[in-house]
Short mmCIF file of N, CA, C and O and ligand atoms in Angstrom, two decimals:
data_model
loop_
_atom_site.label_atom_id
_atom_site.label_comp_id
_atom_site.label_asym_id
_atom_site.label_seq_id
_atom_site.Cartn_x
_atom_site.Cartn_y
_atom_site.Cartn_z
N MET A 13 0.93 -1.31 0.19
CA MET A 13 0.01 -0.08 -0.11
C MET A 13 0.82 1.50 0.03
O MET A 13 1.72 1.28 0.78
N PRO A 14 0.64 2.19 -1.17
CA PRO A 14 1.44 3.81 -0.88
C PRO A 14 1.16 4.50 0.13
O PRO A 14 0.06 4.45 0.58
N ILE A 15 1.88 5.26 0.36
CA ILE A 15 1.89 6.15 1.24
C ILE A 15 1.85 7.38 0.52
O ILE A 15 2.35 7.94 -0.41
N PHE A 16 0.49 8.60 0.72
CA PHE A 16 0.17 9.29 -0.08
C PHE A 16 0.41 10.37 1.08
O PHE A 16 0.14 10.75 2.53
N GLU A 17 0.65 11.88 0.67
CA GLU A 17 0.77 13.10 1.52
C GLU A 17 -0.10 13.83 1.10
O GLU A 17 -0.08 14.09 -0.11
N TYR A 18 -0.46 14.27 1.99
CA TYR A 18 -1.44 15.51 1.83
C TYR A 18 -1.11 16.76 2.39
O TYR A 18 -0.82 16.65 3.39
N VAL A 19 -1.85 17.86 2.05
CA VAL A 19 -1.60 19.09 2.54
C VAL A 19 -2.99 19.87 2.91
O VAL A 19 -3.83 19.57 1.83
N CYS A 20 -3.24 20.33 3.67
CA CYS A 20 -4.48 20.90 4.48
C CYS A 20 -4.45 22.68 3.87
O CYS A 20 -3.66 23.33 3.94
N GLU A 21 -5.25 22.81 2.70
CA GLU A 21 -5.29 23.83 2.38
C GLU A 21 -6.16 25.15 3.13
O GLU A 21 -5.91 26.33 3.09
N LYS A 22 -6.38 24.91 4.16
CA LYS A 22 -7.14 25.78 5.47
C LYS A 22 -6.07 26.44 6.40
O LYS A 22 -5.79 27.37 6.36
N CYS A 23 -5.20 25.18 7.02
CA CYS A 23 -4.38 25.66 8.03
C CYS A 23 -3.09 25.67 7.75
O CYS A 23 -1.82 25.51 7.98
N GLY A 24 -2.66 24.60 6.35
CA GLY A 24 -1.50 24.28 5.81
C GLY A 24 -0.66 22.93 6.47
O GLY A 24 0.31 22.82 6.42
N TYR A 25 -1.27 22.34 7.33
CA TYR A 25 -0.91 20.97 7.71
C TYR A 25 -0.51 19.87 6.91
O TYR A 25 -1.49 19.63 5.71
N LYS A 26 0.54 19.49 7.03
CA LYS A 26 1.06 18.23 6.13
C LYS A 26 0.75 16.87 7.10
O LYS A 26 1.19 16.82 8.03
N PHE A 27 0.41 15.67 6.27
CA PHE A 27 -0.11 14.60 6.84
C PHE A 27 0.32 13.71 5.48
O PHE A 27 -0.08 13.84 4.73
N GLU A 28 0.73 12.48 6.25
CA GLU A 28 1.13 11.30 5.23
C GLU A 28 -0.28 10.26 5.79
O GLU A 28 -0.42 10.00 6.80
N LYS A 29 -0.79 9.66 4.69
CA LYS A 29 -1.99 8.36 4.99
C LYS A 29 -1.55 7.05 4.03
O LYS A 29 -0.91 7.37 2.69
N LEU A 30 -1.64 6.15 4.65
CA LEU A 30 -1.71 4.75 4.15
C LEU A 30 -2.99 4.44 3.42
O LEU A 30 -3.70 4.45 3.95
N ILE A 31 -2.87 4.43 1.95
CA ILE A 31 -4.02 4.51 1.47
C ILE A 31 -4.34 3.40 0.10
O ILE A 31 -3.25 3.41 -0.48
N ARG A 32 -5.29 2.85 0.09
CA ARG A 32 -5.31 2.13 -1.02
C ARG A 32 -5.49 2.78 -2.31
O ARG A 32 -5.98 3.94 -2.14
N SER A 33 -4.96 2.44 -3.58
CA SER A 33 -5.00 3.16 -4.57
C SER A 33 -6.57 3.57 -5.02
O SER A 33 -6.79 4.64 -5.79
N SER A 34 -7.46 2.77 -4.80
CA SER A 34 -8.72 2.65 -4.90
C SER A 34 -9.38 4.25 -4.19
O SER A 34 -10.17 4.81 -4.54
N ASP A 35 -8.84 4.57 -2.99
CA ASP A 35 -9.61 5.35 -2.11
C ASP A 35 -8.49 7.08 -2.13
O ASP A 35 -8.72 7.81 -1.45
N SER A 36 -7.51 6.56 -3.15
CA SER A 36 -6.69 7.57 -2.89
C SER A 36 -7.29 9.23 -3.46
O SER A 36 -6.67 10.02 -3.20
N ASP A 37 -8.54 9.09 -4.04
CA ASP A 37 -8.66 10.38 -4.81
C ASP A 37 -10.03 10.85 -3.96
O ASP A 37 -10.44 11.84 -4.46
N LYS A 38 -10.02 9.91 -3.04
CA LYS A 38 -11.14 10.81 -1.71
C LYS A 38 -10.39 11.87 -0.88
O LYS A 38 -9.47 11.82 -1.03
N LYS A 39 -11.11 12.44 -0.37
CA LYS A 39 -10.55 13.71 0.59
C LYS A 39 -10.29 13.21 1.88
O LYS A 39 -11.07 12.57 2.42
N GLN A 40 -9.37 13.43 1.90
CA GLN A 40 -8.75 13.12 3.44
C GLN A 40 -9.20 14.19 4.64
O GLN A 40 -9.21 15.35 4.07
N LYS A 41 -9.62 14.27 5.47
CA LYS A 41 -9.72 14.65 6.59
C LYS A 41 -8.36 15.32 6.99
O LYS A 41 -7.61 14.25 7.70
N CYS A 42 -8.29 16.73 7.35
CA CYS A 42 -6.88 17.17 8.25
C CYS A 42 -7.49 17.04 9.99
O CYS A 42 -7.91 17.17 10.14
N PRO A 43 -6.26 16.06 10.53
CA PRO A 43 -6.14 15.55 11.24
C PRO A 43 -6.03 16.69 12.41
O PRO A 43 -6.04 16.81 13.47
N GLU A 44 -5.59 18.15 11.73
CA GLU A 44 -5.04 19.36 12.69
C GLU A 44 -6.48 19.91 12.76
O GLU A 44 -6.98 20.37 14.28
N CYS A 45 -7.04 20.23 11.67
CA CYS A 45 -8.33 21.48 12.04
C CYS A 45 -9.62 20.52 11.74
O CYS A 45 -10.25 21.28 11.69
N GLY A 46 -9.39 19.67 11.39
CA GLY A 46 -10.94 18.63 10.85
C GLY A 46 -11.19 19.41 9.33
O GLY A 46 -12.73 18.75 9.14
N SER A 47 -10.85 19.82 8.75
CA SER A 47 -11.27 20.36 7.44
C SER A 47 -10.98 19.35 6.58
O SER A 47 -10.09 18.64 6.64
N GLU A 48 -11.72 19.37 5.23
CA GLU A 48 -11.90 18.34 4.34
C GLU A 48 -11.08 18.94 3.28
O GLU A 48 -11.37 18.52 2.03
N ASN A 49 -10.92 20.30 3.49
CA ASN A 49 -10.10 21.17 2.28
C ASN A 49 -9.01 20.72 2.02
O ASN A 49 -8.10 21.76 2.23
N THR A 50 -8.25 19.57 1.41
CA THR A 50 -7.18 18.83 1.62
C THR A 50 -6.76 18.46 0.32
O THR A 50 -7.68 18.15 -1.00
N LYS A 51 -5.52 18.53 -0.43
CA LYS A 51 -4.89 17.83 -1.37
C LYS A 51 -3.84 17.21 -1.82
O LYS A 51 -3.32 17.07 -0.56
N LYS A 52 -3.98 16.30 -2.37
CA LYS A 52 -2.61 15.36 -2.36
C LYS A 52 -1.45 15.99 -2.80
O LYS A 52 -1.21 17.11 -3.50
N VAL A 53 -0.49 15.83 -2.55
CA VAL A 53 1.04 16.31 -2.68
C VAL A 53 2.17 15.24 -3.07
O VAL A 53 1.88 14.17 -2.86
N PHE A 54 2.23 15.33 -4.28
CA PHE A 54 3.50 14.67 -5.26
C PHE A 54 4.72 15.23 -4.77
O PHE A 54 5.15 16.13 -5.53
N SER A 55 5.57 14.77 -3.77
CA SER A 55 6.88 15.19 -3.84
C SER A 55 8.12 14.57 -4.61
O SER A 55 8.93 15.69 -4.86
N THR A 56 7.70 13.79 -5.26
CA THR A 56 8.86 13.25 -6.15
C THR A 56 8.98 13.91 -7.35
O THR A 56 9.78 14.50 -8.19
N PHE A 57 7.35 14.24 -7.97
CA PHE A 57 7.43 14.68 -9.45
C PHE A 57 6.59 16.01 -9.22
O PHE A 57 5.49 16.17 -9.65
N ALA A 58 6.93 17.26 -8.62
CA ALA A 58 5.98 18.05 -8.45
C ALA A 58 5.89 19.06 -9.81
O ALA A 58 4.97 19.86 -9.78
N CYS A 59 6.68 18.98 -10.62
CA CYS A 59 6.66 19.59 -11.90
C CYS A 59 5.48 19.08 -12.86
O CYS A 59 5.18 19.74 -13.84
N GLY A 60 5.25 17.96 -12.48
CA GLY A 60 4.16 17.27 -13.32
C GLY A 60 2.87 18.11 -13.70
O GLY A 60 2.62 18.42 -15.11
N GLY A 61 2.16 18.63 -12.66
CA GLY A 61 1.18 19.02 -13.09
C GLY A 61 0.95 20.05 -12.45
O GLY A 61 1.33 20.62 -11.11
N ASN A 62 0.53 21.43 -12.87
CA ASN A 62 0.67 22.56 -12.42
C ASN A 62 -0.59 23.49 -11.74
O ASN A 62 -1.32 24.60 -12.63
N SER A 63 -1.51 22.60 -11.32
CA SER A 63 -2.95 23.10 -10.93
C SER A 63 -2.95 23.11 -9.31
O SER A 63 -2.50 22.91 -8.23
N GLY A 64 -3.71 24.56 -9.08
CA GLY A 64 -3.48 24.99 -7.82
C GLY A 64 -2.34 25.83 -7.52
O GLY A 64 -1.64 26.53 -8.42
N GLY A 65 -2.15 26.36 -6.23
CA GLY A 65 -1.01 27.33 -5.89
C GLY A 65 0.03 26.78 -5.74
O GLY A 65 1.26 27.50 -5.01
N PHE A 66 0.28 25.59 -5.68
CA PHE A 66 1.47 24.74 -4.80
C PHE A 66 2.57 24.95 -6.29
O PHE A 66 2.14 24.47 -7.35
N SER A 67 3.66 25.25 -5.86
CA SER A 67 4.86 25.19 -6.85
C SER A 67 6.14 24.91 -5.90
O SER A 67 6.36 25.11 -4.93
N ALA A 68 6.66 23.92 -6.82
CA ALA A 68 8.02 23.70 -5.95
C ALA A 68 9.39 24.33 -6.28
O ALA A 68 9.36 24.68 -8.03
N PRO A 69 10.08 24.76 -5.58
CA PRO A 69 11.29 25.36 -5.94
C PRO A 69 12.68 24.85 -7.02
O PRO A 69 12.79 25.45 -7.71
N SER A 70 12.45 23.57 -7.32
CA SER A 70 13.14 22.98 -7.98
C SER A 70 12.69 23.08 -9.17
O SER A 70 13.38 22.63 -10.27
N CYS A 71 11.64 23.71 -9.56
CA CYS A 71 10.85 23.70 -11.01
C CYS A 71 11.70 24.50 -11.75
O CYS A 71 11.98 24.81 -12.88
N GLY A 72 12.16 25.67 -11.10
CA GLY A 72 12.89 27.22 -11.66
C GLY A 72 11.74 27.69 -12.56
O GLY A 72 12.57 28.24 -13.65
N GLY A 73 10.94 27.82 -12.51
CA GLY A 73 9.98 28.89 -13.05
C GLY A 73 8.64 28.56 -13.09
O GLY A 73 7.82 29.27 -13.65
ZN1 ZN B 4 -6.21 21.73 8.59
#
């Protein structure tokens, strides 16, 4: 089972979860503030998709 990393867009809290691939698209509740306004973070290839306000410094642009 892969570990997915999520970030809460409300409070900015980052957390990891062991999730079955079929459940990976579901919203995960933030353990810090309880908000469901979270999104998946891809730390390995952050340059792949540029949707949202997340940008990686290593992208260089
Ligand atoms: Zn939160």
